[in-house]
Coordinates of C-alpha atoms in Angstrom, one line a residue:
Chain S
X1 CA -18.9 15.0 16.9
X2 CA -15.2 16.8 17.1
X3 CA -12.4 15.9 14.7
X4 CA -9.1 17.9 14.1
X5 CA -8.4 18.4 10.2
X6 CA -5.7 18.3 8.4
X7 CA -6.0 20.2 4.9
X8 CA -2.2 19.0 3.1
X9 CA -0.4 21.4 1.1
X10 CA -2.3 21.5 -2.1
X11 CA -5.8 22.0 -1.2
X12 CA -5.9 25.1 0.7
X13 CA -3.5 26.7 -1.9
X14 CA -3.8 26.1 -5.6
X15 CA -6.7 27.7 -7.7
X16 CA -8.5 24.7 -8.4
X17 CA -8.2 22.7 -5.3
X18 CA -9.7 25.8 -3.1
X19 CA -12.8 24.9 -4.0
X20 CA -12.2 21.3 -2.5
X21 CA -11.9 23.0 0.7
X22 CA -14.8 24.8 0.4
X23 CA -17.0 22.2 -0.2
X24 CA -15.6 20.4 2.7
X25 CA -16.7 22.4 4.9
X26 CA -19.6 22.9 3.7
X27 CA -20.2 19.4 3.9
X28 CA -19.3 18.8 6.9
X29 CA -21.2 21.5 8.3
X30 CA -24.3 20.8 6.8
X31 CA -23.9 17.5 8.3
X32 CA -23.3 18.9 12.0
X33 CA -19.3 17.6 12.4
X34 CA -17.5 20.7 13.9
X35 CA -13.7 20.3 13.0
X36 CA -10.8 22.3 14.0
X37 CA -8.0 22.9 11.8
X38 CA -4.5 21.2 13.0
X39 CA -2.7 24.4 14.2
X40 CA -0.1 25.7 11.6
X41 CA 0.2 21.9 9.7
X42 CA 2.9 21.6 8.0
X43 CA 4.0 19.4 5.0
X44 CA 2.7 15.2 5.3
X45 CA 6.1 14.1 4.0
X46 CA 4.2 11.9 1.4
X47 CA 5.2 9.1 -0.8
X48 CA 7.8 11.7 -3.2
X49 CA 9.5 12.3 0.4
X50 CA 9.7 9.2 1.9
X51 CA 11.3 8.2 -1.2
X52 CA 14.2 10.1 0.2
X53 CA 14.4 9.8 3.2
X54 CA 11.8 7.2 5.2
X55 CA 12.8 8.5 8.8
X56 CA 12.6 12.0 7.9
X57 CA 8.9 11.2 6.5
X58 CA 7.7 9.6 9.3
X59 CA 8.6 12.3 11.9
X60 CA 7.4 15.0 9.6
X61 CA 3.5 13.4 9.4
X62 CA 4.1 12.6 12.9
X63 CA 4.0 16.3 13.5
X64 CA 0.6 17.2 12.7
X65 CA -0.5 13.6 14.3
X66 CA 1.2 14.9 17.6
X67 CA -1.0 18.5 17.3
X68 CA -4.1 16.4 17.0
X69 CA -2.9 14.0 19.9
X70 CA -2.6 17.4 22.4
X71 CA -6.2 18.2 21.2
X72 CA -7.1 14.5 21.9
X73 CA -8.9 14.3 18.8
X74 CA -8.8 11.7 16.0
X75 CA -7.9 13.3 12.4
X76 CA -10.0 13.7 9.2
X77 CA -8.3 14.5 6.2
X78 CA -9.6 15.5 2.4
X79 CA -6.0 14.8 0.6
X80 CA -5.2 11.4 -0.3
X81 CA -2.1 11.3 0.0
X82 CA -2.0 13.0 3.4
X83 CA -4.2 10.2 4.4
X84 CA -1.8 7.6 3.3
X85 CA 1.2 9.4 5.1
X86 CA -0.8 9.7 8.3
X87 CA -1.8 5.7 8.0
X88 CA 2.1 4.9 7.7
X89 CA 2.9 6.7 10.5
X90 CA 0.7 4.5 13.3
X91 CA 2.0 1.5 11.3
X92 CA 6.1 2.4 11.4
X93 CA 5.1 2.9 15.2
X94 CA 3.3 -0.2 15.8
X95 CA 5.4 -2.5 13.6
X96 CA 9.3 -1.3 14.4
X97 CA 9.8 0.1 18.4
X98 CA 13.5 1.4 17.0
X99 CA 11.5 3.6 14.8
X100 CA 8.9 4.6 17.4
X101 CA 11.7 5.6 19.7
X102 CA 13.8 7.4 16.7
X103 CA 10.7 9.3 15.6
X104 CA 10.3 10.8 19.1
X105 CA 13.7 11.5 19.8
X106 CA 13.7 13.3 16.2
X107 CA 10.4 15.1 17.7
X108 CA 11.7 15.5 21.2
X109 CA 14.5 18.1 19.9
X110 CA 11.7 20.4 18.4
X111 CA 9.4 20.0 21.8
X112 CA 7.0 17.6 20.7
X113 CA 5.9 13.8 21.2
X114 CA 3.9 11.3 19.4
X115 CA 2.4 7.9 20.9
X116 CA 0.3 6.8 18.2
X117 CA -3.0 6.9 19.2
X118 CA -4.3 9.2 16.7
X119 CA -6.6 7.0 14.3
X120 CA -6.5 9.1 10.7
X121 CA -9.5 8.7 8.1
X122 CA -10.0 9.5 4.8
X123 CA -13.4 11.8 4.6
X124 CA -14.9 10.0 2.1
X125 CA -14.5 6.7 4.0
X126 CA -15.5 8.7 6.7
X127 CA -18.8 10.0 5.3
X128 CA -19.8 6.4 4.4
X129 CA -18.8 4.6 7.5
X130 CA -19.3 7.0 10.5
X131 CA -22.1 9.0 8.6
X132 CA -23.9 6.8 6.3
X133 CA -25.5 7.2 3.0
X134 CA -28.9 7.1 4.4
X135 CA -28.4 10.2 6.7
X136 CA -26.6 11.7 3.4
X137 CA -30.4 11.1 1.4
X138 CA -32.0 12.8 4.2
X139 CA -30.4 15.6 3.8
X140 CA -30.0 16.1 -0.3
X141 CA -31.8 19.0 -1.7
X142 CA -31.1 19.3 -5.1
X143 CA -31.7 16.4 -7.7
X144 CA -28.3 15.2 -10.0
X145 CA -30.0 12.9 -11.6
X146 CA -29.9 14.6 -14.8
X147 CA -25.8 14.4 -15.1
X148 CA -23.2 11.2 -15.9
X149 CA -20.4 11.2 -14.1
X150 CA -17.1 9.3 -14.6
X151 CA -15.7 8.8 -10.4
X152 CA -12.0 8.6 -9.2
X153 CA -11.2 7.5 -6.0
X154 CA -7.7 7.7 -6.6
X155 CA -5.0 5.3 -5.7
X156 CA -3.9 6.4 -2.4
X157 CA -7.4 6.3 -0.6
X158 CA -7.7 3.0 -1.4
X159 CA -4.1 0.7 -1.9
X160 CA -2.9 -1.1 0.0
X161 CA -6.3 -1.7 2.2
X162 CA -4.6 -3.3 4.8
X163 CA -1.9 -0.1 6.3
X164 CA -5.2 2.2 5.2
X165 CA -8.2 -0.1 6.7
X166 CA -10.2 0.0 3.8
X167 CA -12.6 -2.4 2.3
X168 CA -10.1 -4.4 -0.1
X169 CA -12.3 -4.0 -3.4
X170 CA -10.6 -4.2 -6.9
X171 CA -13.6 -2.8 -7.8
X172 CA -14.6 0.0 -5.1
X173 CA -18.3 1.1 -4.9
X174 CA -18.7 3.1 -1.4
X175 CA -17.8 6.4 -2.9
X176 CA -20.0 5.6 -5.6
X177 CA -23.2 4.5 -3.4
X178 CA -23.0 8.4 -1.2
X179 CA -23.4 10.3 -4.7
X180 CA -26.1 8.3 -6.3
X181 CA -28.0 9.6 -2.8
X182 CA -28.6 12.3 -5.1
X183 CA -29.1 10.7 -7.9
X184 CA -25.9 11.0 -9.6
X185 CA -25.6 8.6 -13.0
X186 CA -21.8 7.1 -11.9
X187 CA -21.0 5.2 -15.1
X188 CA -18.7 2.4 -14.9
X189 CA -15.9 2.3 -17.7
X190 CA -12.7 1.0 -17.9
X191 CA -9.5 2.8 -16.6
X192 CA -11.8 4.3 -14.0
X193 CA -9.7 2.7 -11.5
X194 CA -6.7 2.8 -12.6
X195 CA -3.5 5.2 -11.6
X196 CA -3.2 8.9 -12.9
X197 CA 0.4 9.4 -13.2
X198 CA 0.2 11.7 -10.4
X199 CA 3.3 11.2 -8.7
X200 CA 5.5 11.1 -11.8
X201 CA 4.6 15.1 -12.4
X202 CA 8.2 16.9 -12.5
X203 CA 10.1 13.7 -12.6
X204 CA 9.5 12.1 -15.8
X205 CA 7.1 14.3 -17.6
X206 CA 6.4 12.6 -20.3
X207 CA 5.6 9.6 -18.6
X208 CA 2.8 11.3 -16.3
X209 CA 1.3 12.6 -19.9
X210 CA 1.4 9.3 -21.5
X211 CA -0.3 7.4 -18.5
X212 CA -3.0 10.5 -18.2
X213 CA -3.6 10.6 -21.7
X214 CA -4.5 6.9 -21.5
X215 CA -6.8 7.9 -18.6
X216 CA -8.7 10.6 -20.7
X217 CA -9.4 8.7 -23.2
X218 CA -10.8 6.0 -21.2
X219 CA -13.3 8.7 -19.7
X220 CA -14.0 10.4 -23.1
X221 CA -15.1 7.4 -24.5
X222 CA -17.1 6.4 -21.6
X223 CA -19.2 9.8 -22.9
X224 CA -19.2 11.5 -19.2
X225 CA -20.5 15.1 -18.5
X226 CA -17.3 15.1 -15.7
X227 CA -15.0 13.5 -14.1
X228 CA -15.0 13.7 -10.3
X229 CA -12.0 13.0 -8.1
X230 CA -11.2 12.5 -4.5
X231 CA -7.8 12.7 -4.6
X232 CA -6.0 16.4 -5.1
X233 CA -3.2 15.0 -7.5
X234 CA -6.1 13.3 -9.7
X235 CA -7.4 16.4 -9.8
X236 CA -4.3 18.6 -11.2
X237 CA -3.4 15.8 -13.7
X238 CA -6.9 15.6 -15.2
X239 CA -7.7 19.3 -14.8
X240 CA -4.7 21.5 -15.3
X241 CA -3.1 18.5 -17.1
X242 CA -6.3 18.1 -19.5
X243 CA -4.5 21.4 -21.9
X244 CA -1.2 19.8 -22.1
X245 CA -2.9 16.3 -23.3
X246 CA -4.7 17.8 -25.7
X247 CA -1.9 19.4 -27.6
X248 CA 0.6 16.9 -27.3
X249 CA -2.1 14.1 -28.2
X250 CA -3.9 16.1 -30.7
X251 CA -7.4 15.2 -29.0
X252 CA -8.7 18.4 -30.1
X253 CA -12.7 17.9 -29.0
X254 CA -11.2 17.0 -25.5
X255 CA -13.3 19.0 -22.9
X256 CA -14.2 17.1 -19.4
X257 CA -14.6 19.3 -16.5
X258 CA -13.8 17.9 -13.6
X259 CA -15.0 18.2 -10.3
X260 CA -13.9 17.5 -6.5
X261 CA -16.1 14.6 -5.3
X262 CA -17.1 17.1 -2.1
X263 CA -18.3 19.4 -4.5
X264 CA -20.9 17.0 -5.8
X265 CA -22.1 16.2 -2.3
X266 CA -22.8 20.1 -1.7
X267 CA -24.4 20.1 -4.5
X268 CA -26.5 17.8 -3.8
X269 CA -27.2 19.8 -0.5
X270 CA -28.2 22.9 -2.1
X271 CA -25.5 24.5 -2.8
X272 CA -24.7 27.0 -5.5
X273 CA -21.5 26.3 -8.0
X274 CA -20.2 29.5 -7.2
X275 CA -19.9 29.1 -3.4
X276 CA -18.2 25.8 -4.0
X277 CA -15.3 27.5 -6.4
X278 CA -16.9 25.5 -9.8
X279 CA -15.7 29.0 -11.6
X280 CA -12.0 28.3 -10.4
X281 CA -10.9 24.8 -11.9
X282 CA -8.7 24.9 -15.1
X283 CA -11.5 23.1 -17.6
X284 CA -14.6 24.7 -17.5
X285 CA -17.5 23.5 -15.9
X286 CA -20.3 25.4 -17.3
X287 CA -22.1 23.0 -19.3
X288 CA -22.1 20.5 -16.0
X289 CA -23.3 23.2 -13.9
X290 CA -25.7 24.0 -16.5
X291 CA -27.1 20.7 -16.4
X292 CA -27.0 20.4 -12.7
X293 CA -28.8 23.8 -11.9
X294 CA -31.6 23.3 -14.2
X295 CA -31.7 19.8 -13.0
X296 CA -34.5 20.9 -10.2
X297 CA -35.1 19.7 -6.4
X298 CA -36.5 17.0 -4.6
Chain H
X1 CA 43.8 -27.2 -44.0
X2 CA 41.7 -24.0 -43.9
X3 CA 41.3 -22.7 -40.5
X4 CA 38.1 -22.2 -39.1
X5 CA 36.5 -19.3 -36.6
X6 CA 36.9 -20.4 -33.5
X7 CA 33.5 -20.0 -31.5
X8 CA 33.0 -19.2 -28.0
X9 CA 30.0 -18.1 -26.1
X10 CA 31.8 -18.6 -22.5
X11 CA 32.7 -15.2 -20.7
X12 CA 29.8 -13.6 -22.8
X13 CA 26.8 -12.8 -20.8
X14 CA 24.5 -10.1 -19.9
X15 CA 25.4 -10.5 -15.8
X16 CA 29.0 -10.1 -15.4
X17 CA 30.7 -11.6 -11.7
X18 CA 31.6 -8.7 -10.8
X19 CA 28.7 -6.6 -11.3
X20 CA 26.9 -8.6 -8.5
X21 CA 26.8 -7.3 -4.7
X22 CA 25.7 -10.9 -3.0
X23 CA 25.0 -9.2 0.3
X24 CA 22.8 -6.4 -1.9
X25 CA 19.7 -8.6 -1.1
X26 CA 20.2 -8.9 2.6
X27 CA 20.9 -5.4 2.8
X28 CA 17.9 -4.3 1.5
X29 CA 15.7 -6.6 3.7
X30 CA 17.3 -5.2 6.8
X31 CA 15.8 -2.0 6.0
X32 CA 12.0 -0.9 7.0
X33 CA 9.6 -1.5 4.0
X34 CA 12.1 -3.9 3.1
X35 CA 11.7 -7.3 4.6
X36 CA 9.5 -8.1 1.4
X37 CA 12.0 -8.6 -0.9
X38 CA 13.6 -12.4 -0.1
X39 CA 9.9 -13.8 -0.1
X40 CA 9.6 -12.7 -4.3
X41 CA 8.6 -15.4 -6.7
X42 CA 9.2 -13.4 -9.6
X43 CA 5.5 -14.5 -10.5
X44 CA 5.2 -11.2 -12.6
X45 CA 1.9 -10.5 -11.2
X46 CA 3.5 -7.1 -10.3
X47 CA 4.1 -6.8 -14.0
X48 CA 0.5 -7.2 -15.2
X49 CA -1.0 -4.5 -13.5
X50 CA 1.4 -2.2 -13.6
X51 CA 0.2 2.0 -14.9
X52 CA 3.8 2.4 -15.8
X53 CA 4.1 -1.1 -18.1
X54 CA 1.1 -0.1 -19.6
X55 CA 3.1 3.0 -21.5
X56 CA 6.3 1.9 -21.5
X57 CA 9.1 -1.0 -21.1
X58 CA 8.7 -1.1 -17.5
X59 CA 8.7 -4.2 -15.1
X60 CA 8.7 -4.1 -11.4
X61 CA 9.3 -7.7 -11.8
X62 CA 12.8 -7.2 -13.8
X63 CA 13.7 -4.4 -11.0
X64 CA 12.7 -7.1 -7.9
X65 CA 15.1 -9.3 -10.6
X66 CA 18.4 -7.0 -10.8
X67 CA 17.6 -6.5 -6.7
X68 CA 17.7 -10.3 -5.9
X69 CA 20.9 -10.9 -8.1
X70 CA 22.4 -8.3 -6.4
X71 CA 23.1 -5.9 -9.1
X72 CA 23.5 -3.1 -6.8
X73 CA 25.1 -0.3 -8.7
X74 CA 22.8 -0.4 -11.9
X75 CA 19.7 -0.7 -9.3
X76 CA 21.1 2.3 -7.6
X77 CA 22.5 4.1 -10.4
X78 CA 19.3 4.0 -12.8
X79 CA 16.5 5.6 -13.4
X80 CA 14.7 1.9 -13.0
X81 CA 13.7 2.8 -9.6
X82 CA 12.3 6.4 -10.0
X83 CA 9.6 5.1 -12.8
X84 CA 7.2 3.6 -10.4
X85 CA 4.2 6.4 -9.8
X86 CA 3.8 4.6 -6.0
X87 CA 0.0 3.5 -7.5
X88 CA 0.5 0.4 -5.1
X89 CA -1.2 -2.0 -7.2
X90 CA 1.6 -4.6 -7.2
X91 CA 1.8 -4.3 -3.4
X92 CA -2.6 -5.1 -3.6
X93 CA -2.2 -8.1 -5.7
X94 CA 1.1 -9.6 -4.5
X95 CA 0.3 -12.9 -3.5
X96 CA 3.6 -13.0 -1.2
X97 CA 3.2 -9.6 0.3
X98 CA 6.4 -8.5 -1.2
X99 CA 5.5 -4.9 -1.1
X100 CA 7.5 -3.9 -4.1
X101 CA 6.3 -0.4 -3.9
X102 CA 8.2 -0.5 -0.1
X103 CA 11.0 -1.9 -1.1
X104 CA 11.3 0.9 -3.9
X105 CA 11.5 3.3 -0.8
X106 CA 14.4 1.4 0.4
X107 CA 15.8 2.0 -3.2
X108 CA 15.4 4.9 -3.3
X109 CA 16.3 6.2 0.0
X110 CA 19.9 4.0 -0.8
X111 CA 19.6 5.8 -4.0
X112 CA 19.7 9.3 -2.3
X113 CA 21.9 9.1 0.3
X114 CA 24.6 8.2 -2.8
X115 CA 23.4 11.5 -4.4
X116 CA 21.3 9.3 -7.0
X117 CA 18.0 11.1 -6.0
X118 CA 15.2 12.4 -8.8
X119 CA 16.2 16.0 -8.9
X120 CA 11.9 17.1 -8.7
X121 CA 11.4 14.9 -5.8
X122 CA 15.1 17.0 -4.3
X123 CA 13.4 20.5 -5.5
X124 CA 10.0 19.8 -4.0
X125 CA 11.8 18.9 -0.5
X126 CA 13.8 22.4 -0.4
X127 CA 10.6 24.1 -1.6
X128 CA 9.0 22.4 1.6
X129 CA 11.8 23.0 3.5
X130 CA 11.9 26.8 2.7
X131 CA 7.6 27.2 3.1
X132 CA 6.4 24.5 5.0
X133 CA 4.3 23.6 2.0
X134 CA 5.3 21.5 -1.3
X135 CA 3.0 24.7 -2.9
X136 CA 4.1 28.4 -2.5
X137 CA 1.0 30.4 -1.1
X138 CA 0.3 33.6 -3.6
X139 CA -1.8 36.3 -2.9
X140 CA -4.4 35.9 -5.9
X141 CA -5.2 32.6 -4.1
X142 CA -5.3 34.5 -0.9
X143 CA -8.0 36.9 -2.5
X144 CA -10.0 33.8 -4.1
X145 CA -10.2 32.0 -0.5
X146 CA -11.4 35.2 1.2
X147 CA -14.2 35.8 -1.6
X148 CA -15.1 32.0 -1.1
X149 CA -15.3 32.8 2.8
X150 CA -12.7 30.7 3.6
X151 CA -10.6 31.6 6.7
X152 CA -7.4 32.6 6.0
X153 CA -4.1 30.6 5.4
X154 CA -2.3 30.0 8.4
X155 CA 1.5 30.0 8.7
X156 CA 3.0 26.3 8.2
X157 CA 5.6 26.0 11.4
X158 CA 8.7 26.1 9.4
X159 CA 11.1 26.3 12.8
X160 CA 9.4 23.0 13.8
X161 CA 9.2 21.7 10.2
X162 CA 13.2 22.6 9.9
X163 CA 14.1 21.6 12.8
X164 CA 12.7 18.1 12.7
X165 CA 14.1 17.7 9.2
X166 CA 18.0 18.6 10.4
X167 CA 17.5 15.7 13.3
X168 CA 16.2 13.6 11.2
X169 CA 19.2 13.9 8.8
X170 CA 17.6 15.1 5.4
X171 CA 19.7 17.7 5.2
X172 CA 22.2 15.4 4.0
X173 CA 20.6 13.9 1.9
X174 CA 19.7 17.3 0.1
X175 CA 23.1 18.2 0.1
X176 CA 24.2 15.1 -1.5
X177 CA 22.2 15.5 -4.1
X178 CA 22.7 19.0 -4.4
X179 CA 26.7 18.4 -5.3
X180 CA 25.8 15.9 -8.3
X181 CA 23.9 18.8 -9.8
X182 CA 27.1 20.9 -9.5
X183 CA 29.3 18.3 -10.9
X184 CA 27.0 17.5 -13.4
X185 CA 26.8 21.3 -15.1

């Protein structure tokens, strides 16, 4: 099995997304999909761009949809919010033909072309459809089920189901059902599901604290040893973002590490914390790793 | 005979005549994303389960409101639309697929071609335009992806990535909002 890749901007570059990447690949690895990365991939135009210009947007994604067309391979994608841009893409195209035609005359001018028929998926919702949960138990290693985890799938994996052709679920358990493979403890609490404030980072501040705070509360007091997030802007609000709620909230005890949901699969595959960039992230993840490492094999 | 107040609540309402763009509506429907709109029951259900409304005063309701009655330049003008944080709740539970979080795009796309935009979302979009990325690539993450054994960081395509944003007209749109920063200092 042969997919291109596409890693966004984030991932491959921050401190504390690397090891997202990492654990990707290791993942996928272990589990004998070779991928091949979309050749110098350039920015998604996500949901802050298209809120400038639409047109612009589309043709950008379109770019690194049209590298993966030449390769005539379908695209995998880690980011979230590259997902989404990559799913709106196909749907512009399918739903308006003035678009379709605008797009490639937009793309035309820089050599390129784009018909559509590159189908994007999310990884996780790869893992569980393509892969399977079983074939994710046959290959675990290391037992988790000493640790309690609080899970994130994020907004933009999931809403709205129908442009991203995912299970429509209020109440989403498929990410949930490939980590307790391992024997992960995923606790249910309220909030869980709801939005980070992600997108509102360096437009309205404040706002983007006031809705995280409300978000690290909800996991405090659901008493997890981590959170664990697909999505990359989940991860720098709750992370990096974690020191800024504490001061301005005064929630001095506040101290969740959290982790990127491939991470936890590796894990789970043997692993060790330091290949996977655990040592990089913002909040320290020490006490996790602590617990996961003495936690033994199976 | 002692003269009283005369009382008068004609002429004294929040919506004034000429505040309202009648055609604001239809114009916004024309667009992509936008077709939504005109189906809107105002049922509120985007309200409930709103991230934003949770924190603060905020309704997608009210803005779906101001956009049906056509107040155009306080839609435009405001920072109303540039609250939403594009969760796409609403757009999940809408009952009449009004998409409220595609019509915002429409908003705000209207907003920025009138120089109107969110001045991070402007910044990120010349920091893409200049790197190919939204983040700049340093070399202490460089070092930390080549002791994880990660291969190294390849070169976005910026002439591709440039050149697909000047056809595409952003450039514009950049510039526009670039002068209200000017006039505004």
């Amino acid at each position: 099995m042969k997919k291109a890749i596409a890693w966004g901007c984030l991932v491959p570059t921050r401190r504390s997304l690397i090891g997202y990447e990492a654990a990707t690949r290791k993942v996928l690895d272990h589990l004998g999909i070779e991928t091949i990365d979309i050749p110098n991939e350039t920015c998604c135009a996500p949901f802050w761009m298209q809120s400038l210009d639409l047109t612009t947007s589309i043709a950008m994604a379109a770019r690194n949809l049209a590298k993966a067309e030449e390769m005539g391979l379908d695209l995998l994608t880690p980011c979230s919010g590259c997902f989404h841009s990559y799913k709106r893409v196909n749907h512009v195209l399918e739903t308006y033909p003035d678009m379709r035609e605008r797009v490639n005359e937009i793309l035309k001018t820089v050599g390129l072309h784009y018909d559509g028929t590159v189908e994007a998926r999310h990884i996780v919702d790869f893992l569980y459809t393509d892969i399977g949960a079983d074939k994710i138990r046959q290959k675990s290693v290391r037992d988790l089920s000493n640790i309690s985890i609080g899970l994130r799938y994020g907004c933009h994996m999931l809403k709205p189901h129908e442009l991203l052709n995912i299970e429509y679920s209020e109440r989403p358990t498929f990410a949930d059902e490939l980590i307790e493979q391992f024997g992960v403890n995923s606790v249910q609490y309220t909030g869980r599901h709801r939005c980070c404030g992600g997108l509102l980072r360096g437009v309205q501040d404040d706002l983007a604290d006031r809705i995280l705070h409300e978000r690290l509360v909800d996991a405090q007091d659901a008493g997890v040893d981590g959170i664990v997030t697909v999505c990359s802007l989940c991860h720098l609000q709750h992370d990096m973002g974690q020191r800024t709620i504490k001061r301005k909230f005064a929630m001095d005890d506040l101290d969740i590490p959290v982790l990127h949901f491939p991470q936890i699969l590796a894990l789970g595959f043997g692993y060790s914390p330091e290949e996977l960039g655990l040592d990089l992230h913002t909040v320290k993840t020490d006490k996790i790793v602590a617990k996961i490492v003495g936690g033994g094999s199976r | 005979m002692e003269e009283t107040e005369k009382r008068s609540y004609r002429g004294d309402f929040p919506v004034r005549d000429e505040d309202v763009k009648a055609s604001f509506k239809y114009n916004v429907a024309d667009m992509v994303g936008g077709e939504g709109l005109l189906r809107c029951l105002k049922c509120g259900a985007c309200s409930g389960g709103c991230p934003v409304g949770a924190v603060i005063d905020y309704r997608p309701r009210k803005v779906l409101g101001n956009v049906l009655l056509g107040l155009k330049d306080e839609v435009l003008s405001t920072d109303q639309i540039w609250l939403c944080a594009a969760c796409f709740t609403c757009e999940e539970r809408c009952v009449q697929q009004v998409n409220f979080t595609d019509v915002v795009t429409v908003l705000r796309n209207m907003a920025s071609k009138e120089g109107h935009a969110a001045q991070g979302y402007v910044k990120m979009a010349e920091m893409v335009r200049q790197n190919g990325r939204v983040s700049a690539r340093t070399g202490l993450v460089d070092k930390m992806r080549e002791q994880l054994g990660l291969p190294p960081l390849h070169d976005p395509d910026i002439t591709q990535l440039q050149g697909i944003m000047k056809a595409a007209g952003l450039n514009e749109v950049l510039a526009a909002n670039q002068k209200k920063e000017v006039e505004s200092d």
